[in-house]
């Protein structure tokens, strides 16, 4: 996921910030629940809606959850990839490891591929950081490049 996509998806879970009842500020209470600090109204972000539904309807498919909660299936799949949710054991639904294709219940990779995945992600982050830091003392200037162009008169 690139930086622009990450920026656009900051509020992908539709977190409530203003109370729909009184206009007060919503405070995060945990597990996708928010409470108004003025009138105590309770609201849920997409994760809270999905989590509450799945707790009451174990084994529901993503399509059933999406229809009941109004949360997009794409968002539900993202929650599964982030390991916020897990596919119920014994379910006909499954996800595949992004590296080897094995069936998994949550996340992006299986337990066998996880060390290699983490190593690849760390290398990618290091490479990205090195590119972002170029020009900040990482590369030494050679010859006349970067030399003073003007001298102050005293």
PDB file of C-alpha atoms in Angstrom:
ATOM      1  CA  UNK A   1       0.000   0.000   0.000  1.00  0.00           C
ATOM      2  CA  UNK A   2       1.544   3.289  -0.990  1.00  0.00           C
ATOM      3  CA  UNK A   3       1.575   6.487   1.057  1.00  0.00           C
ATOM      4  CA  UNK A   4      -1.251   8.144  -0.895  1.00  0.00           C
ATOM      5  CA  UNK A   5      -3.545   5.141  -0.461  1.00  0.00           C
ATOM      6  CA  UNK A   6      -2.732   5.006   3.267  1.00  0.00           C
ATOM      7  CA  UNK A   7      -3.635   8.703   3.569  1.00  0.00           C
ATOM      8  CA  UNK A   8      -6.937   8.228   1.731  1.00  0.00           C
ATOM      9  CA  UNK A   9      -7.879   5.233   3.906  1.00  0.00           C
ATOM     10  CA  UNK A  10      -7.269   6.978   7.242  1.00  0.00           C
ATOM     11  CA  UNK A  11     -11.003   6.995   8.065  1.00  0.00           C
ATOM     12  CA  UNK A  12     -11.828   3.747   6.313  1.00  0.00           C
ATOM     13  CA  UNK A  13     -13.791   2.564   9.371  1.00  0.00           C
ATOM     14  CA  UNK A  14     -15.992   5.695   9.592  1.00  0.00           C
ATOM     15  CA  UNK A  15     -15.083   6.642  13.128  1.00  0.00           C
ATOM     16  CA  UNK A  16     -17.675   8.994  14.640  1.00  0.00           C
ATOM     17  CA  UNK A  17     -16.221  12.298  15.838  1.00  0.00           C
ATOM     18  CA  UNK A  18     -19.383  14.358  16.465  1.00  0.00           C
ATOM     19  CA  UNK A  19     -22.433  13.153  18.336  1.00  0.00           C
ATOM     20  CA  UNK A  20     -25.474  12.869  16.022  1.00  0.00           C
ATOM     21  CA  UNK A  21     -27.765  13.692  18.966  1.00  0.00           C
ATOM     22  CA  UNK A  22     -26.215  16.813  20.511  1.00  0.00           C
ATOM     23  CA  UNK A  23     -23.136  17.644  18.418  1.00  0.00           C
ATOM     24  CA  UNK A  24     -20.752  16.869  21.286  1.00  0.00           C
ATOM     25  CA  UNK A  25     -17.368  15.180  20.951  1.00  0.00           C
ATOM     26  CA  UNK A  26     -17.314  11.392  20.740  1.00  0.00           C
ATOM     27  CA  UNK A  27     -14.718   9.632  22.910  1.00  0.00           C
ATOM     28  CA  UNK A  28     -13.252   6.249  21.998  1.00  0.00           C
ATOM     29  CA  UNK A  29     -14.109   3.614  24.606  1.00  0.00           C
ATOM     30  CA  UNK A  30     -12.613   0.521  22.928  1.00  0.00           C
ATOM     31  CA  UNK A  31     -13.656  -2.233  20.510  1.00  0.00           C
ATOM     32  CA  UNK A  32     -15.144   0.238  18.032  1.00  0.00           C
ATOM     33  CA  UNK A  33     -17.380   1.941  20.610  1.00  0.00           C
ATOM     34  CA  UNK A  34     -17.609   5.718  21.035  1.00  0.00           C
ATOM     35  CA  UNK A  35     -19.532   7.658  23.686  1.00  0.00           C
ATOM     36  CA  UNK A  36     -20.536  11.327  23.635  1.00  0.00           C
ATOM     37  CA  UNK A  37     -18.915  13.198  26.489  1.00  0.00           C
ATOM     38  CA  UNK A  38     -22.001  15.434  26.868  1.00  0.00           C
ATOM     39  CA  UNK A  39     -25.138  13.292  26.439  1.00  0.00           C
ATOM     40  CA  UNK A  40     -23.540   9.800  26.754  1.00  0.00           C
ATOM     41  CA  UNK A  41     -24.961   8.671  23.362  1.00  0.00           C
ATOM     42  CA  UNK A  42     -23.188   5.506  22.143  1.00  0.00           C
ATOM     43  CA  UNK A  43     -22.160   5.013  18.503  1.00  0.00           C
ATOM     44  CA  UNK A  44     -19.997   2.456  16.738  1.00  0.00           C
ATOM     45  CA  UNK A  45     -17.480   2.680  13.907  1.00  0.00           C
ATOM     46  CA  UNK A  46     -17.504  -0.001  11.184  1.00  0.00           C
ATOM     47  CA  UNK A  47     -15.310  -2.325  13.242  1.00  0.00           C
ATOM     48  CA  UNK A  48     -17.654  -2.061  16.236  1.00  0.00           C
ATOM     49  CA  UNK A  49     -20.718  -2.782  14.074  1.00  0.00           C
ATOM     50  CA  UNK A  50     -19.084  -5.831  12.480  1.00  0.00           C
ATOM     51  CA  UNK A  51     -17.692  -7.128  15.766  1.00  0.00           C
ATOM     52  CA  UNK A  52     -21.052  -6.847  17.551  1.00  0.00           C
ATOM     53  CA  UNK A  53     -22.856  -8.609  14.691  1.00  0.00           C
ATOM     54  CA  UNK A  54     -20.294 -11.437  14.479  1.00  0.00           C
ATOM     55  CA  UNK A  55     -20.467 -11.996  18.256  1.00  0.00           C
ATOM     56  CA  UNK A  56     -24.236 -12.533  18.002  1.00  0.00           C
ATOM     57  CA  UNK A  57     -24.167 -14.427  14.680  1.00  0.00           C
ATOM     58  CA  UNK A  58     -21.110 -16.690  14.778  1.00  0.00           C
ATOM     59  CA  UNK A  59     -20.151 -18.140  11.397  1.00  0.00           C
ATOM     60  CA  UNK A  60     -21.872 -15.430   9.333  1.00  0.00           C
ATOM     61  CA  UNK A  61     -20.371 -14.811   5.901  1.00  0.00           C
ATOM     62  CA  UNK A  62     -18.923 -11.471   4.834  1.00  0.00           C
ATOM     63  CA  UNK A  63     -21.946 -10.924   2.576  1.00  0.00           C
ATOM     64  CA  UNK A  64     -24.372 -11.529   5.462  1.00  0.00           C
ATOM     65  CA  UNK A  65     -22.389  -9.221   7.766  1.00  0.00           C
ATOM     66  CA  UNK A  66     -22.224  -6.514   5.089  1.00  0.00           C
ATOM     67  CA  UNK A  67     -25.963  -6.682   4.451  1.00  0.00           C
ATOM     68  CA  UNK A  68     -26.866  -6.566   8.149  1.00  0.00           C
ATOM     69  CA  UNK A  69     -24.448  -3.824   9.212  1.00  0.00           C
ATOM     70  CA  UNK A  70     -24.122  -1.668   6.097  1.00  0.00           C
ATOM     71  CA  UNK A  71     -20.329  -2.077   6.154  1.00  0.00           C
ATOM     72  CA  UNK A  72     -18.768  -2.790   2.748  1.00  0.00           C
ATOM     73  CA  UNK A  73     -17.365  -6.276   2.114  1.00  0.00           C
ATOM     74  CA  UNK A  74     -14.082  -4.650   1.064  1.00  0.00           C
ATOM     75  CA  UNK A  75     -13.816  -3.096   4.544  1.00  0.00           C
ATOM     76  CA  UNK A  76     -14.602  -6.448   6.181  1.00  0.00           C
ATOM     77  CA  UNK A  77     -11.857  -8.133   4.110  1.00  0.00           C
ATOM     78  CA  UNK A  78      -9.451  -5.370   5.200  1.00  0.00           C
ATOM     79  CA  UNK A  79     -10.309  -6.101   8.849  1.00  0.00           C
ATOM     80  CA  UNK A  80      -9.540  -9.784   8.245  1.00  0.00           C
ATOM     81  CA  UNK A  81      -6.202  -8.919   6.613  1.00  0.00           C
ATOM     82  CA  UNK A  82      -5.337  -6.667   9.574  1.00  0.00           C
ATOM     83  CA  UNK A  83      -6.225  -9.589  11.918  1.00  0.00           C
ATOM     84  CA  UNK A  84      -8.913  -7.498  13.615  1.00  0.00           C
ATOM     85  CA  UNK A  85     -11.358 -10.298  12.820  1.00  0.00           C
ATOM     86  CA  UNK A  86     -10.934 -14.020  12.307  1.00  0.00           C
ATOM     87  CA  UNK A  87     -12.910 -16.454  10.177  1.00  0.00           C
ATOM     88  CA  UNK A  88     -14.761 -18.898  12.431  1.00  0.00           C
ATOM     89  CA  UNK A  89     -13.314 -22.374  12.731  1.00  0.00           C
ATOM     90  CA  UNK A  90     -15.196 -24.898  10.617  1.00  0.00           C
ATOM     91  CA  UNK A  91     -16.472 -22.181   8.267  1.00  0.00           C
ATOM     92  CA  UNK A  92     -16.679 -22.838   4.523  1.00  0.00           C
ATOM     93  CA  UNK A  93     -15.115 -19.412   3.958  1.00  0.00           C
ATOM     94  CA  UNK A  94     -11.367 -18.995   3.944  1.00  0.00           C
ATOM     95  CA  UNK A  95      -8.582 -16.683   2.855  1.00  0.00           C
ATOM     96  CA  UNK A  96      -5.320 -17.585   1.158  1.00  0.00           C
ATOM     97  CA  UNK A  97      -1.776 -16.832   2.260  1.00  0.00           C
ATOM     98  CA  UNK A  98      -0.383 -14.103  -0.020  1.00  0.00           C
ATOM     99  CA  UNK A  99       2.929 -15.969  -0.309  1.00  0.00           C
ATOM    100  CA  UNK A 100       2.174 -19.691  -0.616  1.00  0.00           C
ATOM    101  CA  UNK A 101      -1.608 -19.872  -1.099  1.00  0.00           C
ATOM    102  CA  UNK A 102      -2.381 -21.942   2.010  1.00  0.00           C
ATOM    103  CA  UNK A 103      -5.769 -21.469   3.701  1.00  0.00           C
ATOM    104  CA  UNK A 104      -5.710 -19.019   6.618  1.00  0.00           C
ATOM    105  CA  UNK A 105      -8.340 -17.591   8.974  1.00  0.00           C
ATOM    106  CA  UNK A 106      -6.913 -14.071   9.417  1.00  0.00           C
ATOM    107  CA  UNK A 107      -3.983 -11.889   8.405  1.00  0.00           C
ATOM    108  CA  UNK A 108      -2.069 -11.846   5.143  1.00  0.00           C
ATOM    109  CA  UNK A 109       0.254 -14.851   5.466  1.00  0.00           C
ATOM    110  CA  UNK A 110       0.318 -18.265   7.129  1.00  0.00           C
ATOM    111  CA  UNK A 111       2.497 -19.036  10.148  1.00  0.00           C
ATOM    112  CA  UNK A 112       5.108 -20.753   7.929  1.00  0.00           C
ATOM    113  CA  UNK A 113       5.553 -17.690   5.694  1.00  0.00           C
ATOM    114  CA  UNK A 114       5.321 -15.083   8.477  1.00  0.00           C
ATOM    115  CA  UNK A 115       9.089 -14.792   9.219  1.00  0.00           C
ATOM    116  CA  UNK A 116       9.901 -14.273   5.519  1.00  0.00           C
ATOM    117  CA  UNK A 117       7.031 -11.771   5.175  1.00  0.00           C
ATOM    118  CA  UNK A 118       8.182  -9.757   8.185  1.00  0.00           C
ATOM    119  CA  UNK A 119      11.748  -9.718   6.853  1.00  0.00           C
ATOM    120  CA  UNK A 120      10.578  -8.525   3.427  1.00  0.00           C
ATOM    121  CA  UNK A 121       8.435  -5.775   5.009  1.00  0.00           C
ATOM    122  CA  UNK A 122      11.352  -4.614   7.177  1.00  0.00           C
ATOM    123  CA  UNK A 123      13.626  -4.461   4.126  1.00  0.00           C
ATOM    124  CA  UNK A 124      10.975  -2.521   2.206  1.00  0.00           C
ATOM    125  CA  UNK A 125      10.610  -0.026   5.078  1.00  0.00           C
ATOM    126  CA  UNK A 126      14.381   0.409   5.309  1.00  0.00           C
ATOM    127  CA  UNK A 127      14.630   0.993   1.562  1.00  0.00           C
ATOM    128  CA  UNK A 128      11.771   3.522   1.668  1.00  0.00           C
ATOM    129  CA  UNK A 129      13.405   5.360   4.590  1.00  0.00           C
ATOM    130  CA  UNK A 130      16.742   5.514   2.766  1.00  0.00           C
ATOM    131  CA  UNK A 131      15.058   6.995  -0.306  1.00  0.00           C
ATOM    132  CA  UNK A 132      13.223   9.562   1.821  1.00  0.00           C
ATOM    133  CA  UNK A 133      16.430  10.557   3.614  1.00  0.00           C
ATOM    134  CA  UNK A 134      18.441  11.068   0.399  1.00  0.00           C
ATOM    135  CA  UNK A 135      19.689  14.633   0.358  1.00  0.00           C
ATOM    136  CA  UNK A 136      19.851  14.895   4.146  1.00  0.00           C
ATOM    137  CA  UNK A 137      23.508  14.043   4.546  1.00  0.00           C
ATOM    138  CA  UNK A 138      23.276  10.457   3.321  1.00  0.00           C
ATOM    139  CA  UNK A 139      24.981  11.207   0.003  1.00  0.00           C
ATOM    140  CA  UNK A 140      28.153  13.313   0.187  1.00  0.00           C
ATOM    141  CA  UNK A 141      28.534  16.019  -2.434  1.00  0.00           C
ATOM    142  CA  UNK A 142      31.526  15.739  -4.764  1.00  0.00           C
ATOM    143  CA  UNK A 143      33.493  18.561  -6.400  1.00  0.00           C
ATOM    144  CA  UNK A 144      31.805  21.937  -6.907  1.00  0.00           C
ATOM    145  CA  UNK A 145      28.280  20.626  -6.348  1.00  0.00           C
ATOM    146  CA  UNK A 146      26.805  22.029  -3.183  1.00  0.00           C
ATOM    147  CA  UNK A 147      29.556  24.588  -2.735  1.00  0.00           C
ATOM    148  CA  UNK A 148      28.727  28.189  -1.768  1.00  0.00           C
ATOM    149  CA  UNK A 149      27.786  30.239  -4.769  1.00  0.00           C
ATOM    150  CA  UNK A 150      28.088  33.613  -3.056  1.00  0.00           C
ATOM    151  CA  UNK A 151      30.381  35.085  -0.441  1.00  0.00           C
ATOM    152  CA  UNK A 152      29.134  37.769   1.954  1.00  0.00           C
ATOM    153  CA  UNK A 153      30.932  41.055   1.888  1.00  0.00           C
ATOM    154  CA  UNK A 154      32.237  42.219   5.243  1.00  0.00           C
TER     155      UNK A 154
END
